[in-house]
Coordinates of C-alpha atoms in Angstrom, one line a residue:
X205 CA -29.3 40.3 32.8
X206 CA -27.8 43.7 33.4
X207 CA -26.2 45.8 30.6
X208 CA -24.5 49.2 31.2
X209 CA -23.3 51.2 28.2
X210 CA -22.2 54.7 27.4
X211 CA -22.3 55.7 31.1
X212 CA -20.3 57.6 33.6
X213 CA -20.1 56.8 37.3
X214 CA -18.1 59.5 39.2
X215 CA -17.7 60.7 42.8
X216 CA -20.0 58.1 44.3
X217 CA -19.2 56.4 47.6
X218 CA -20.4 53.8 50.0
X219 CA -19.8 54.3 53.7
X220 CA -22.1 52.2 56.0
X221 CA -22.9 53.7 59.4
X222 CA -21.3 52.4 62.6
X223 CA -18.3 50.1 62.3
X224 CA -19.4 48.4 59.0
X225 CA -17.4 49.0 55.9
X226 CA -18.9 49.7 52.5
X227 CA -18.0 47.9 49.2
X228 CA -18.7 48.9 45.6
X229 CA -18.3 52.7 45.6
X230 CA -20.3 53.0 42.4
X231 CA -22.0 49.6 41.9
X232 CA -22.2 46.4 44.0
X233 CA -23.6 43.3 42.3
X234 CA -23.5 40.5 44.9
X235 CA -26.2 38.3 43.3
X236 CA -26.1 35.9 40.4
X237 CA -26.3 38.7 37.8
X238 CA -25.3 38.4 34.2
X239 CA -23.4 41.7 33.8
X240 CA -22.0 43.5 30.7
X241 CA -20.4 46.9 31.0
X242 CA -19.2 48.7 27.8
X243 CA -18.1 52.1 26.7
X244 CA -18.3 53.4 30.3
X245 CA -16.1 55.3 32.8
X246 CA -15.8 54.8 36.5
X247 CA -13.8 57.6 38.0
X248 CA -13.1 58.8 41.6
X249 CA -15.6 56.5 43.4
X250 CA -14.9 55.3 46.9
X251 CA -15.5 52.3 49.1
X252 CA -14.9 53.7 52.6
X253 CA -13.8 51.7 55.6
X254 CA -10.7 50.4 57.4
X255 CA -11.2 46.6 57.5
X256 CA -11.6 43.7 55.1
X257 CA -15.2 44.7 54.2
X258 CA -14.2 47.8 52.2
X259 CA -13.5 46.6 48.7
X260 CA -14.1 47.6 45.1
X261 CA -13.8 51.4 45.0
X262 CA -15.7 51.4 41.7
X263 CA -17.1 47.9 41.3
X264 CA -18.0 44.8 43.2
X265 CA -19.2 41.8 41.2
X266 CA -19.4 38.5 43.1
X267 CA -21.5 35.4 43.3
X268 CA -22.1 35.6 39.5
X269 CA -22.3 32.1 37.9
X270 CA -22.1 33.6 34.4
X271 CA -18.8 35.4 33.5
X272 CA -19.2 39.1 33.4
X273 CA -17.5 41.2 30.8
X274 CA -16.1 44.8 30.7
X275 CA -15.5 46.2 27.3
X276 CA -13.9 49.4 26.0
X277 CA -14.2 51.0 29.5
X278 CA -12.1 53.1 31.8
X279 CA -11.7 52.5 35.6
X280 CA -9.5 55.2 37.1
X281 CA -8.7 57.1 40.4
X282 CA -11.1 55.0 42.5
X283 CA -10.3 54.1 46.2
X284 CA -11.0 51.2 48.5
X285 CA -10.3 51.2 52.2
X286 CA -9.2 47.5 52.1
X287 CA -8.5 46.1 48.6
X288 CA -9.4 46.5 44.9
X289 CA -9.3 50.2 44.4
X290 CA -10.8 49.6 41.0
X291 CA -12.6 46.3 41.0
X292 CA -13.3 43.5 43.6
X293 CA -14.5 40.6 41.5
X294 CA -14.0 37.2 40.1
X295 CA -15.3 35.2 37.1
X296 CA -15.0 38.1 34.7
X297 CA -13.2 39.1 31.4
X298 CA -11.8 42.4 30.4
X299 CA -11.4 43.6 26.8
X300 CA -10.0 47.0 25.5
X301 CA -10.2 48.3 29.1
X302 CA -8.0 50.7 31.1
X303 CA -7.6 50.1 34.9
X304 CA -5.3 52.8 36.3
X305 CA -4.4 55.1 39.2
X306 CA -6.7 53.3 41.6
X307 CA -5.6 53.0 45.2
X308 CA -6.4 50.8 48.2
X309 CA -5.4 51.5 51.9
X310 CA -5.2 47.8 52.9
X311 CA -6.9 48.8 56.2
X312 CA -4.1 51.3 57.0
X313 CA -1.4 48.6 56.7
X314 CA 1.7 49.4 54.7
X315 CA 1.3 46.4 52.3
X316 CA 0.7 48.4 49.1
X317 CA -1.1 45.5 47.4
X318 CA -4.3 44.8 45.5
X319 CA -4.4 48.5 44.5
X320 CA -6.1 48.0 41.1
X321 CA -8.1 44.7 41.5
X322 CA -8.9 42.3 44.3
X323 CA -9.2 39.3 42.1
X324 CA -7.6 38.1 38.9
X325 CA -9.8 38.4 35.8
X326 CA -9.5 36.8 32.3
X327 CA -7.4 38.9 30.0
X328 CA -9.5 39.2 26.8
X329 CA -6.7 41.3 25.2
X330 CA -5.7 44.9 24.7
X331 CA -6.1 46.0 28.3
X332 CA -3.9 48.4 30.3
X333 CA -3.2 48.3 34.0
X334 CA -1.1 51.0 35.7
X335 CA 0.7 50.8 38.0
X336 CA 1.7 47.2 37.8
X337 CA 1.4 44.9 40.8
X338 CA 3.8 45.3 43.7
X339 CA 6.8 43.2 42.8
X340 CA 7.7 42.6 46.5
X341 CA 8.0 38.8 46.6
X342 CA 6.9 38.7 50.3
X343 CA 3.4 39.4 49.3
X344 CA 2.2 36.1 48.0
X345 CA -1.4 37.3 47.5
X346 CA -0.5 40.3 45.3
X347 CA -1.9 40.0 41.8
X348 CA -2.4 41.8 38.5
X349 CA -5.9 42.3 37.1
X350 CA -5.1 39.9 34.3
X351 CA -4.7 36.2 35.3
X352 CA -1.4 34.6 34.5
X353 CA 0.8 37.7 34.4
X354 CA 3.2 37.4 37.3
X355 CA 5.6 40.1 38.7
X356 CA 8.3 38.8 36.4
X357 CA 6.2 38.3 33.3
X358 CA 4.7 41.8 33.5
X359 CA 8.1 43.5 33.1
X360 CA 8.4 44.8 29.6
X361 CA 4.8 43.9 28.6
X362 CA 2.8 46.7 27.0
X363 CA -0.2 45.9 29.2
X364 CA 1.4 47.7 32.1
X365 CA 2.1 51.2 30.8
X366 CA 0.9 54.5 32.1
X367 CA -2.1 55.3 29.8
X368 CA -1.5 59.1 30.2
X369 CA -5.1 60.2 30.5
X370 CA -6.4 63.7 31.0
X371 CA -8.9 64.5 33.7
X372 CA -12.6 64.1 33.2
X373 CA -13.9 66.6 30.6
X374 CA -16.5 67.1 27.9
X375 CA -14.8 65.4 24.9
X376 CA -18.0 65.0 23.0
X377 CA -20.8 62.6 23.5
X378 CA -23.4 62.3 26.3
X379 CA -21.0 62.0 29.2
X380 CA -17.6 63.3 30.3
X381 CA -14.7 61.0 29.6
X382 CA -10.9 60.8 30.2
X383 CA -9.2 61.5 26.9
X384 CA -5.8 59.9 26.2
X385 CA -3.0 62.4 25.8
X386 CA -1.3 62.7 22.4
X387 CA 1.5 60.3 23.5
X388 CA -0.7 57.8 25.3
X389 CA 0.1 54.1 24.7
X390 CA -3.7 53.5 24.8
X391 CA -4.1 55.2 21.4
X392 CA -4.7 52.5 18.7
X393 CA -4.0 49.8 21.4
X394 CA -7.6 48.5 21.3
X395 CA -8.7 45.5 19.3
X396 CA -10.6 46.6 16.2
X397 CA -12.8 43.5 16.1
X398 CA -13.9 44.2 19.7
X399 CA -14.6 47.8 18.8
X400 CA -16.8 46.7 15.8
X401 CA -18.6 44.1 17.9
X402 CA -21.7 44.1 20.1
X403 CA -22.2 46.8 22.6
X404 CA -19.6 49.1 21.0
X405 CA -20.5 49.0 17.3
X406 CA -17.6 51.3 16.3
X407 CA -18.8 54.2 18.4
X408 CA -16.9 55.1 21.6
X409 CA -18.3 56.6 24.8

């Protein structure tokens, strides 16, 4: 069982020597771990490489038989050389979480897909992804971070707005955070029950 709360992961990178690519710029869980991440920020981490092994600029969570959860967290401005600039994972659920401004090079191809996530996750509600998925219909394997929200369905949904976040700064608390600007759609968008629940307990990062 692995629980991460009230933490900042910033400017980490993985870059294996030789021709091998690195995955999970900040954290790579590739075992049957039971993972919970809450009240945490992953910003400007990098998974370097130019082929299909460079995934999950911030996080890789695979081979987990128990659904992981990410709660009240911010995953921004991370980079992957192949896919999943923010997260490369499956079998997980997101709640009250922002995934935005992440990028993936797709191995120097011009596909412009899988920028935020390299696998669809369960939408536990009150999440924001930005930008939305590439709406080019030729890319059958392009996804959103939230399962079931297609290119057509995402249009007009509040889940795909720019969260308008400031850069990392000391906004109070033990770590730096990315504060929402005064006109950010993230303000008051979170679910109050989740905020009051386990791991958060009505205290933000």
